Amino acid sequence: MSKPILDVIGLTMNFGGIRALDHLDLDVYAGEIVALIGPNGAGKTTFFNCLTGMYAPAEGEIRLTSPETGKQTLLAGLKPNKITELGMARTFQNIRLFSRMTVLENVMIGRHCRTRSLIFGAIFRPRKTREEEQDTVDRSYRILEKVGLSGQVDELADNLSYGAQRRLEIARALATDPFLLLLDEPAAGMNPQETAELVDLIRRIRDDGHAVLLIEHDMKLVMTLSDRVFVLDYGEKIAQGTPAEIGVNAAVIKAYLGEEVLDEEMP
Amino acid sequence: MAVPVPERFKRAAMVTMISIKDVKRSLLVSLWFVFLSFPIMVIQVNPVERTVVWRWSNMLYMGIASLLLSFLVRIWLLRQERRLAQKQLSSSPQPSILHLLLKQQKFRYPLIIGGSVIVLAFPLIFSSYQANIMTTALMYIVLGLGLNIVVGLAGLLDLGYVAFYAVGAYSYALFNLHFDLGFWPALPLGGLLAALFGVLLGFPVLRLRGDYLAIVTLGFGEIIRLILENWNAFSKGPSGISNIPRPGFFGVEMSLDQAMTFMYYLMLVLLAGTIFVVNRLQDSRLGRAWVALREDETACQAMGIDKAQTKLIAFALGAFWAGLIGVIFAAKTTFVNPASFTFMESAIILSIVVLGGMGSITGIIFGALILILLPEYLRPLSEYRMLAFGAILVAMMIFKPEGLIAGSRRVYRFQAQKIQPMLKNNE
């Protein structure tokens, strides 16, 4: 296999005296769907925040390699917007849409880092800016078609249903042209029907050439969707492997269900 | 005239079903008002003759007036509640009457043409006093539009906006004093200097949000004013700088009236330019980034928007217009001193933005006209002028908290639909 597009080595994050992440290693290859699971408070979202530059990790390296150019970048100290520009975009666990903007505008914001016009372009609207704007609108519309929101483009984001808001978050992240998409609990609060559609959507996103790293509590979704699974507990990686391997892993079952379930002696 | 009021009133009460509890509350309100206004309205002390006049009839009037008003407010609130409940069924926001009027081709052009004729002929129709007030109002519209970039679009609460206004005014005054610089070169220079100050303020407050930002900007405004007041060698202190020349027009000699009329048209041109530019900024990549920044900074950054750059541009552009108007202010009054740049000015400009409707150009135009013209035209009320003004403001904020005309979002067209992009306001 070629080089991983995301390579995390020994990532450590402390909050005061609490170690939220403890020497975590993780890698994602192009074309993969990788899941990150673990009980509540295991440090999954903290891990995402470290990856996207919102937290500064205490130790460890994060390397991002563009699958197209092969250019490798060390993420240490980069601002969140720079990291997004490199090709890694995320969604949020607690939905963070621009609620008083329309659905289309939300996605157009995602195009921001791929477009250039500033004050001059805004005021004088040279041809280049007009073309750029039209391109932004058209691409955003196509992405909304992909996630099934093309019927509600002019609706305010606030007025969408919960499931639709989650899909809009994905659309907004896709608009930044990421080669790696980070999804933080995309199925949270969705009904089975919506979850099934989401599984379908994530597969299509993968088929379009975006690798996906997702945090999820819905085990059925994780098991059906992901190629590989990483399991976190108290900031440490306790297991990694294919869904089938994880399903029978003793440490994982213990972390999720407690010690008594397994009739084993643990030191 | 006394008979029809209770008739109509009764009908309104029946329609909206006022309960006994509401009546009791209104009675309580009016009693409270009578009590509060007792010292002002009833007791009249004549210090010369050392007598006290008790105007008991005033108490009665106050009681009746406040009772009626409180009833009206209650009915209005009930209706509003009902309307809100209905509105929740239809999700899309209701456009304002003005927007609806402008949308209809039949009304659109007559409205626009009629409006522009009045605006263009204003100094010819009305007295120079009126034109002068109107010029001031136009200046505040531009100030409001400038602050709207910072507060309305980017969501950065700036309480020290007047500082940039002062920078503009003093840059013209000082450059003229020391280097004999004329109005025309000073105009862009004042704007650019103010923009520079905007960036200077922007850097330290990049990480601040909401009330913290408000406090720092408030402090910044005061610092500029205090420097101007105390650094005598630089700014001539509280006595200010006088004899600032009015703008010239290809060397034509103008009388005071003509100069004022010229000022009016100059402001009109500047306002038109500002509206054009602000409108374009709003509907651009940058404008969207500002609004997104207002909505959610964290998500904004995660979506690849450079927070620092976007904020600094907002501060600089907002300050630029304050600087321009500062230069015009100095030229109009031919005199500047620090007393013109107190916190009160910032508060008025901010009120224009909030009252008019954040992020809405039409709203701000109306907001400025109301806030600047109303105190002038309320002059017949003499000592109750500011009281009435305050009451109108409070009433506005209760009944229309989103401002006179709330900002609306643009609707885009796609290539797939084969329709040219249609803009919200212009084109």
XYZ file of C-alpha atoms in Angstrom:
694
model
C 0.000 0.000 0.000
C 1.065 3.570 -0.640
C 1.638 6.136 2.048
C -1.297 6.940 4.361
C -2.996 10.274 3.670
C -3.316 10.844 7.394
C -0.607 9.590 9.702
C -0.867 10.301 13.418
C 2.070 9.255 15.594
C 2.107 9.419 19.398
C -0.516 12.136 19.725
C -0.893 13.308 23.325
C -3.225 15.975 24.668
C -3.554 17.191 28.247
C -6.234 19.337 29.856
C -4.571 20.523 33.048
C -3.692 17.307 34.855
C -5.972 15.142 32.790
C -4.556 13.222 29.882
C -7.262 13.281 27.248
C -5.213 11.516 24.580
C -2.315 9.230 25.366
C 0.246 8.523 22.648
C -2.310 7.756 20.027
C -1.325 6.281 16.655
C -3.739 6.231 13.771
C -3.567 6.173 9.988
C -6.029 6.552 7.162
C -5.363 5.527 3.555
C -6.924 6.975 0.445
C -10.327 5.505 -0.406
C -10.937 4.140 3.074
C -13.775 4.578 5.538
C -12.253 4.421 8.998
C -14.293 4.547 12.185
C -13.177 5.815 15.576
C -15.291 4.427 18.385
C -15.181 4.411 22.158
C -17.325 5.113 25.201
C -18.379 8.645 26.057
C -15.451 10.753 27.198
C -12.885 8.485 25.542
C -11.351 11.463 23.740
C -12.729 11.009 20.239
C -13.856 14.590 19.689
C -10.676 15.840 21.353
C -8.787 13.826 18.763
C -10.721 15.544 15.967
C -10.058 18.928 17.499
C -6.331 18.160 17.596
C -6.357 17.019 13.983
C -8.145 20.136 12.749
C -5.911 22.529 14.647
C -8.477 23.698 17.164
C -6.386 22.281 20.024
C -2.617 22.292 20.194
C -1.482 18.775 21.167
C 1.231 18.389 23.807
C 3.175 15.739 21.910
C 3.061 13.796 18.723
C 3.010 14.352 15.008
C 0.191 14.635 12.520
C 1.131 14.243 8.871
C -1.241 14.925 6.042
C -0.332 13.691 2.557
C -2.261 14.798 -0.468
C -3.104 11.706 -2.560
C -2.873 13.738 -5.767
C 0.375 15.616 -5.354
C 1.951 13.337 -2.760
C 2.992 16.423 -0.833
C 3.368 15.759 2.862
C 2.631 18.422 5.481
C 3.296 18.406 9.196
C 0.260 19.971 10.856
C 1.954 21.260 14.007
C 0.934 24.828 14.757
C -1.180 25.337 11.650
C -4.402 27.328 11.975
C -7.705 25.446 11.421
C -8.398 27.292 8.176
C -4.970 26.321 6.772
C -5.601 22.675 7.601
C -8.954 22.799 5.843
C -7.214 24.364 2.875
C -4.754 21.440 2.791
C -7.661 19.064 2.234
C -9.078 17.847 5.548
C -12.566 19.081 6.464
C -14.807 18.220 9.380
C -18.364 18.282 10.649
C -19.364 18.961 14.220
C -21.013 16.722 16.778
C -23.210 19.539 18.023
C -24.380 21.007 14.725
C -22.664 24.300 13.984
C -24.341 25.642 10.878
C -24.616 29.315 10.020
C -28.229 29.284 11.068
C -29.356 32.634 9.656
C -27.853 31.977 6.243
C -29.571 29.990 3.545
C -28.745 26.366 2.864
C -26.929 27.300 -0.331
C -24.927 30.046 1.353
C -23.800 27.608 4.012
C -22.296 25.407 1.337
C -20.878 28.434 -0.502
C -18.940 29.277 2.663
C -17.208 25.930 2.215
C -15.951 27.143 -1.163
C -14.307 30.136 0.503
C -10.866 28.569 0.798
C -10.911 27.540 -2.891
C -11.786 31.004 -4.160
C -9.760 34.185 -4.071
C -11.672 37.402 -4.735
C -11.496 40.037 -1.996
C -12.377 43.732 -1.682
C -11.494 44.710 -5.231
C -13.347 41.777 -6.720
C -16.363 42.415 -4.514
C -16.693 46.076 -5.463
C -15.777 46.081 -9.139
C -16.875 42.548 -10.000
C -14.441 41.916 -12.814
C -15.210 39.008 -15.055
C -12.950 36.701 -13.048
C -14.966 37.342 -9.880
C -18.281 36.859 -11.657
C -17.120 33.539 -13.042
C -15.774 32.511 -9.661
C -19.090 33.382 -7.988
C -21.125 31.498 -10.559
C -18.803 28.526 -10.217
C -19.242 28.665 -6.443
C -23.027 28.720 -6.780
C -23.077 25.879 -9.300
C -20.690 23.623 -7.407
C -22.546 24.259 -4.164
C -25.816 23.390 -5.842
C -24.389 20.135 -7.182
C -23.133 19.179 -3.733
C -26.581 19.888 -2.301
C -28.061 17.649 -4.973
C -25.664 14.937 -3.876
C -26.787 15.088 -0.237
C -30.432 15.435 -1.228
C -31.060 19.022 -0.175
C -31.444 20.629 -3.590
C -35.133 21.276 -2.898
C -34.394 23.529 0.042
C -31.550 25.719 -1.190
C -33.157 29.044 -0.245
C -34.407 27.890 3.133
C -32.615 29.263 6.193
C -30.381 26.566 7.681
C -32.204 27.013 10.983
C -35.478 25.844 9.460
C -34.164 22.462 8.316
C -35.015 19.234 10.104
C -32.351 17.710 12.307
C -31.355 15.051 9.827
C -31.204 17.587 7.016
C -28.989 19.846 9.121
C -26.548 16.957 9.587
C -26.491 16.383 5.838
C -25.967 20.108 5.268
C -22.939 19.971 7.562
C -21.528 17.204 5.391
C -22.288 19.199 2.247
C -20.547 22.257 3.650
C -17.460 20.224 4.496
C -17.493 18.596 1.026
C -17.518 22.025 -0.592
C -13.963 22.583 0.643
C -12.800 19.761 -1.694
C -11.302 17.603 1.034
C -9.438 14.378 0.324
C -10.173 13.392 3.916
C -13.539 14.051 5.516
C -13.908 13.897 9.294
C -17.456 13.187 10.466
C -18.215 13.657 14.150
C -21.222 11.451 14.994
C -23.050 12.007 11.717
C -25.925 9.683 12.665
C -26.616 11.168 16.102
C -30.313 11.858 16.514
C -31.290 10.312 13.194
C -34.103 7.783 12.785
C -33.358 4.380 11.180
C -34.577 5.556 7.790
C -32.310 8.617 7.877
C -29.397 6.508 9.110
C -29.807 4.135 6.184
C -29.712 7.097 3.803
C -26.634 8.388 5.581
C -24.812 5.074 5.131
C -25.611 5.304 1.449
C -24.400 8.909 1.315
C -21.096 8.161 3.047
C -20.463 5.270 0.615
C -21.105 7.598 -2.306
C -18.758 10.179 -0.823
C -16.066 7.509 -0.553
C -16.697 6.426 -4.141
C -16.222 10.056 -5.228
C -12.672 9.832 -3.949
C -12.892 11.247 -0.429
C -11.522 9.148 2.409
C -13.731 9.256 5.511
C -12.772 9.136 9.169
C -15.849 9.043 11.361
C -16.716 9.028 15.025
C -19.893 7.101 15.672
C -21.859 5.479 18.459
C -24.216 3.568 16.204
C -22.461 0.180 16.110
C -24.547 -1.162 13.292
C -23.508 1.766 11.125
C -19.858 1.349 12.065
C -19.852 -2.361 11.384
C -21.585 -2.144 8.008
C -19.739 0.910 6.747
C -16.144 0.974 7.856
C -13.117 -0.757 6.422
C -11.153 -0.427 9.644
C -12.059 0.513 13.226
C -10.000 2.158 15.950
C -11.214 1.887 19.541
C -10.406 4.526 22.151
C -10.903 4.317 25.898
C -9.687 6.940 28.357
C -7.545 8.528 25.681
C -5.751 5.303 24.803
C -6.119 3.143 21.768
C -7.245 -0.249 23.029
C -7.826 -1.975 19.721
C -7.723 -1.615 15.970
C -8.734 -3.852 13.098
C -11.535 -4.798 10.756
C -15.108 -4.583 12.071
C -15.196 -8.353 12.382
C -12.071 -8.398 14.536
C -13.294 -5.561 16.729
C -16.639 -7.266 17.292
C -14.965 -10.137 19.119
C -12.166 -8.183 20.793
C -12.210 -8.762 24.559
C -10.802 -5.357 25.512
C -13.429 -3.593 23.439
C -16.304 -5.504 24.958
C -14.912 -4.792 28.387
C -14.622 -1.064 27.688
C -18.156 -0.871 26.406
C -19.998 -3.267 28.672
C -17.903 -3.516 31.824
C -15.773 -6.238 33.378
C -18.441 -8.633 34.584
C -19.621 -9.459 31.125
C -16.439 -11.310 30.418
C -15.651 -14.061 32.857
C -12.043 -13.122 32.938
C -9.591 -12.097 35.578
C -8.147 -8.676 34.918
C -5.206 -7.359 36.877
C -64.579 63.136 20.307
C -64.822 61.370 23.636
C -67.596 58.974 22.604
C -66.138 57.081 19.605
C -62.933 56.102 21.373
C -64.472 53.763 23.949
C -66.744 52.329 21.227
C -63.858 51.375 19.005
C -61.883 50.396 22.023
C -64.583 48.022 23.199
C -64.683 46.350 19.827
C -60.916 45.904 19.814
C -61.081 44.495 23.320
C -63.723 42.003 22.239
C -61.718 40.891 19.254
C -58.588 40.207 21.219
C -60.341 38.987 24.383
C -58.818 41.062 27.138
C -59.271 39.286 30.448
C -60.006 40.759 33.864
C -56.409 40.098 34.791
C -55.224 42.331 31.947
C -57.533 45.117 33.088
C -56.166 44.842 36.610
C -52.626 44.986 35.309
C -53.333 48.052 33.222
C -54.889 49.763 36.228
C -51.782 48.961 38.219
C -49.581 50.325 35.463
C -51.496 53.571 35.299
C -51.418 53.945 39.092
C -47.677 53.453 38.991
C -47.338 56.054 36.265
C -49.409 58.533 38.213
C -47.174 57.952 41.206
C -43.982 58.289 39.130
C -45.058 61.409 37.331
C -46.497 63.016 40.466
C -43.474 65.194 41.257
C -43.156 66.467 37.696
C -46.736 66.717 36.577
C -48.605 67.683 39.729
C -46.327 69.685 41.971
C -45.195 72.991 40.596
C -42.922 74.990 42.825
C -42.474 78.658 42.155
C -39.166 79.540 43.797
C -39.607 83.272 43.301
C -42.959 83.656 44.982
C -42.262 80.665 47.222
C -45.564 79.020 46.426
C -46.536 75.495 45.460
C -49.200 74.900 42.865
C -50.934 71.530 42.943
C -52.136 70.649 39.464
C -54.484 67.818 40.324
C -56.081 67.756 36.895
C -52.736 66.702 35.428
C -52.816 63.637 37.634
C -56.149 62.641 36.148
C -54.875 63.134 32.612
C -51.790 61.051 33.334
C -53.910 58.276 34.804
C -56.277 58.131 31.833
C -53.518 58.448 29.265
C -51.369 55.732 30.768
C -54.376 53.443 31.204
C -55.312 53.844 27.559
C -51.754 53.391 26.402
C -51.261 50.306 28.493
C -54.457 48.830 27.039
C -53.292 49.553 23.540
C -49.940 47.915 24.190
C -51.669 44.877 25.653
C -53.941 44.488 22.648
C -51.040 44.947 20.334
C -49.006 42.317 22.151
C -51.879 39.852 22.024
C -52.228 40.349 18.304
C -48.513 40.018 17.832
C -48.573 36.746 19.736
C -51.321 35.425 17.560
C -49.537 36.526 14.429
C -46.351 34.832 15.617
C -48.230 31.616 16.218
C -49.543 31.784 12.687
C -46.170 32.643 11.301
C -44.599 29.545 12.776
C -46.720 27.457 10.448
C -45.104 29.041 7.423
C -41.377 28.772 7.880
C -39.948 31.364 5.525
C -39.448 34.866 6.938
C -42.034 37.461 5.985
C -40.650 40.179 3.748
C -41.340 43.757 4.831
C -43.973 45.941 3.195
C -41.293 48.045 1.578
C -39.638 45.000 0.031
C -42.988 43.817 -1.267
C -43.683 47.252 -2.746
C -40.288 47.397 -4.392
C -40.714 43.933 -5.829
C -43.812 44.895 -7.776
C -42.867 46.465 -11.084
C -45.935 48.678 -10.951
C -44.784 50.389 -7.755
C -41.080 49.974 -8.117
C -40.231 52.592 -10.695
C -42.675 55.318 -9.593
C -41.406 54.857 -6.022
C -37.769 55.024 -7.008
C -38.266 57.947 -9.400
C -40.460 59.879 -6.965
C -37.982 59.282 -4.172
C -34.993 60.388 -6.202
C -36.758 63.539 -7.458
C -37.496 64.602 -3.888
C -33.986 63.778 -2.760
C -32.383 65.603 -5.706
C -34.529 68.706 -5.451
C -34.457 68.840 -1.677
C -32.234 71.941 -1.233
C -34.214 73.752 -3.936
C -37.600 73.033 -2.378
C -36.793 73.482 1.271
C -34.912 76.080 3.267
C -31.174 75.873 3.765
C -31.870 74.975 7.396
C -33.764 71.886 6.233
C -31.054 71.040 3.723
C -28.483 71.347 6.468
C -30.342 68.909 8.710
C -30.742 66.571 5.779
C -27.007 66.727 5.066
C -26.370 65.681 8.655
C -28.848 62.857 8.262
C -27.082 61.717 5.076
C -23.779 61.742 6.938
C -25.243 59.525 9.627
C -26.645 57.156 7.020
C -23.128 56.656 5.663
C -21.746 56.273 9.186
C -24.462 53.725 9.884
C -23.659 51.823 6.697
C -19.974 51.804 7.645
C -20.634 50.540 11.153
C -23.063 48.029 9.682
C -20.132 46.260 8.044
C -18.515 45.749 11.437
C -21.573 45.187 13.636
C -24.346 44.088 11.318
C -22.429 41.852 8.955
C -19.332 40.670 10.807
C -21.064 40.725 14.195
C -18.232 42.566 15.965
C -19.771 44.885 18.535
C -17.786 48.095 18.151
C -18.601 50.804 20.699
C -15.678 53.019 19.739
C -16.655 53.727 16.163
C -16.558 57.472 16.747
C -12.775 57.222 17.140
C -12.399 56.621 13.397
C -14.740 59.508 12.718
C -12.446 61.651 14.854
C -9.365 60.359 13.035
C -10.906 61.457 9.732
C -11.953 64.870 11.008
C -8.635 65.606 12.692
C -6.568 64.348 9.795
C -8.198 66.937 7.542
C -7.962 69.644 10.195
C -4.307 68.952 10.969
C -3.112 68.383 7.413
C -4.822 71.587 6.455
C -3.310 73.469 9.369
C 0.245 72.283 8.852
C 0.510 71.480 5.166
C -2.332 73.522 3.751
C -3.847 70.383 2.275
C -7.141 70.902 0.462
C -10.403 69.053 0.976
C -10.201 66.771 -2.034
C -6.831 65.153 -1.305
C -7.744 65.050 2.398
C -10.925 63.071 1.751
C -9.298 59.788 0.679
C -6.373 60.412 3.020
C -8.690 60.732 6.024
C -10.473 57.556 5.010
C -7.231 55.627 4.591
C -5.820 56.881 7.895
C -9.002 55.828 9.642
C -8.765 52.413 7.958
C -5.204 52.134 9.240
C -6.461 52.865 12.733
C -9.134 50.258 12.173
C -6.447 47.663 11.509
C -4.464 48.905 14.523
C -7.517 48.379 16.715
C -8.298 45.123 14.969
C -5.027 43.368 15.796
C -5.301 43.314 19.596
C -8.995 42.434 19.575
C -8.809 39.547 17.098
C -9.353 36.994 19.838
C -12.103 38.871 21.630
C -15.813 38.369 21.160
C -19.048 39.940 22.282
C -18.933 42.001 25.450
C -15.142 41.815 25.826
C -14.742 43.250 22.366
C -17.309 45.936 23.184
C -15.361 47.019 26.263
C -12.028 47.211 24.438
C -13.474 49.172 21.525
C -15.226 51.489 23.986
C -11.849 52.072 25.631
C -10.225 52.674 22.255
C -12.795 55.343 21.425
C -12.176 57.085 24.706
C -8.381 56.878 24.313
C -8.542 58.688 20.972
C -10.810 61.364 22.413
C -8.625 61.824 25.507
C -5.487 62.104 23.401
C -7.141 64.787 21.275
C -8.294 66.586 24.392
C -5.019 66.507 26.302
C -2.203 66.572 23.773
C -2.304 70.297 23.247
C 0.822 70.478 21.118
C -0.654 68.009 18.661
C -4.341 68.800 18.504
C -4.710 72.170 20.221
C -6.644 70.414 22.988
C -10.230 71.230 23.942
C -10.210 74.555 22.108
C -10.051 72.648 18.848
C -9.032 73.712 15.371
C -11.025 76.354 13.536
C -11.046 77.939 10.083
C -11.077 74.661 8.230
C -11.944 75.436 4.605
C -15.138 74.122 3.046
C -14.746 71.927 -0.022
C -14.020 73.860 -3.168
C -15.464 73.152 -6.583
C -12.939 74.005 -9.299
C -12.193 77.274 -7.592
C -15.763 78.601 -7.818
C -16.553 81.189 -5.142
C -19.589 80.134 -3.143
C -21.792 81.894 -0.628
C -22.581 80.081 2.635
C -25.937 78.895 1.308
C -24.407 77.666 -1.912
C -21.648 75.919 0.020
C -24.272 74.147 2.123
C -26.185 73.103 -0.983
C -22.949 71.861 -2.509
C -22.288 69.931 0.691
C -25.701 68.320 0.383
C -25.056 67.101 -3.147
C -21.579 65.979 -2.212
C -23.051 63.866 0.591
C -25.657 62.532 -1.798
C -22.980 61.350 -4.224
C -20.958 59.833 -1.406
C -24.045 58.096 -0.049
C -24.887 56.668 -3.452
C -21.322 55.395 -3.756
C -21.455 53.905 -0.281
C -24.740 52.138 -0.920
C -23.372 50.729 -4.144
C -20.173 49.485 -2.543
C -21.776 48.126 0.642
C -24.408 46.366 -1.406
C -21.752 44.711 -3.529
C -19.676 43.813 -0.497
C -22.697 42.169 1.092
C -23.278 39.995 -1.937
C -19.716 38.825 -2.273
C -17.423 36.103 -1.037
C -16.198 38.538 1.599
C -19.694 39.513 2.700
C -20.672 35.883 3.125
C -17.541 35.268 5.169
C -18.490 38.189 7.452
C -21.972 36.853 8.027
C -20.596 33.369 8.666
C -18.162 34.884 11.144
C -21.081 36.523 12.921
C -22.975 33.245 13.036
C -20.234 30.913 14.269
C -16.535 31.730 14.479
C -15.371 28.197 15.172
C -17.288 26.662 12.297
C -16.109 29.522 10.128
C -12.471 28.706 10.712
C -13.075 25.003 10.284
C -14.551 25.800 6.866
C -11.317 27.427 5.796
C -12.031 31.096 6.422
C -9.083 33.112 7.647
C -10.593 34.678 10.754
C -7.888 37.266 11.288
C -7.917 38.518 7.701
C -11.712 38.670 7.509
C -12.035 40.554 10.784
C -9.281 43.024 9.935
C -10.856 43.810 6.573
C -14.189 44.418 8.312
C -12.598 46.789 10.812
C -10.624 48.600 8.136
C -13.549 49.034 5.734
C -15.907 50.126 8.505
C -13.375 52.660 9.719
C -12.725 53.904 6.179
C -16.234 55.318 5.880
C -16.072 56.848 9.319
C -12.876 58.574 8.214
C -14.474 59.902 5.025
C -17.413 61.305 6.945
C -15.006 62.708 9.521
C -13.326 64.775 6.806
C -16.709 65.952 5.558
C -17.786 66.808 9.074
C -14.683 68.946 9.582
C -15.312 70.689 6.270
C -18.992 71.222 6.991
C -18.622 72.756 10.443
C -15.217 74.333 9.613
C -14.293 73.591 13.199
C -13.359 70.434 15.114
C -12.860 69.848 18.799
C -12.873 66.671 20.876
C -16.353 67.388 22.252
C -17.843 66.261 18.927
C -16.470 62.764 19.364
C -17.883 61.532 22.631
C -19.268 58.074 23.343
C -22.740 59.481 22.703
C -21.894 59.672 18.984
C -20.908 56.003 18.892
C -24.108 55.174 20.710
C -26.219 57.089 18.197
C -24.543 55.427 15.224
C -24.953 52.029 16.846
C -28.615 52.840 17.524
C -29.059 53.649 13.838
C -27.738 50.225 12.903
C -29.747 48.343 15.516
C -32.939 50.355 15.061
C -32.801 50.225 11.304
C -32.101 46.526 11.140
C -28.673 44.949 11.245
C -27.353 44.010 7.852
C -30.089 45.827 5.947
C -29.183 48.868 3.862
C -32.767 50.146 3.520
C -33.254 49.630 7.231
C -30.236 51.724 8.100
C -31.312 54.545 5.811
C -34.659 54.711 7.600
C -33.021 54.261 10.982
C -30.707 57.220 10.402
C -33.495 59.401 9.057
C -35.634 58.674 12.105
C -32.869 59.043 14.663
C -31.434 62.247 13.237
C -34.529 63.957 11.863
C -36.968 63.045 14.644
C -35.233 65.085 17.383
C -35.182 68.025 14.982
C -38.840 67.824 14.081
C -39.853 67.131 17.666
C -38.605 70.594 18.592
C -42.178 71.939 18.934
C -42.506 69.609 21.911
C -39.724 71.700 23.482
C -38.744 70.207 26.833
C -40.531 66.915 26.178
C -38.593 66.421 22.963
C -35.997 64.003 24.282
C -38.620 62.233 26.411
C -40.757 61.588 23.349
C -37.700 60.546 21.401
C -36.716 58.061 24.090
C -40.254 56.697 24.289
C -40.329 56.160 20.517
C -37.001 54.311 20.663
C -38.137 52.061 23.497
C -41.421 51.344 21.736
C -39.538 50.498 18.519
C -37.283 48.036 20.268
C -40.223 46.342 22.005
C -42.364 46.001 18.912
C -39.714 45.462 16.278
C -36.632 44.006 17.951
C -35.133 42.924 14.644
C -35.125 46.549 13.477
C -37.326 48.522 11.108
C -36.389 46.426 8.115
C -34.640 43.180 8.861
C -31.861 42.039 6.579
C -32.880 39.319 4.158
C -30.749 36.708 2.473
C -30.020 36.698 -1.195
C -31.558 34.146 -3.489
C -29.142 32.679 -6.024
C -29.808 31.241 -9.454
C -27.926 28.333 -10.937
C -26.488 27.802 -14.357
C -28.722 24.776 -14.627
C -31.766 27.023 -14.514
C -30.391 29.151 -17.345
C -31.257 32.370 -15.586
C -28.843 35.207 -15.029
C -27.976 35.768 -11.379
C -30.637 38.001 -9.897
C -29.510 40.250 -7.109
C -31.526 41.262 -4.102
C -31.294 45.020 -4.330
C -29.611 46.310 -7.424
C -29.265 45.293 -11.050
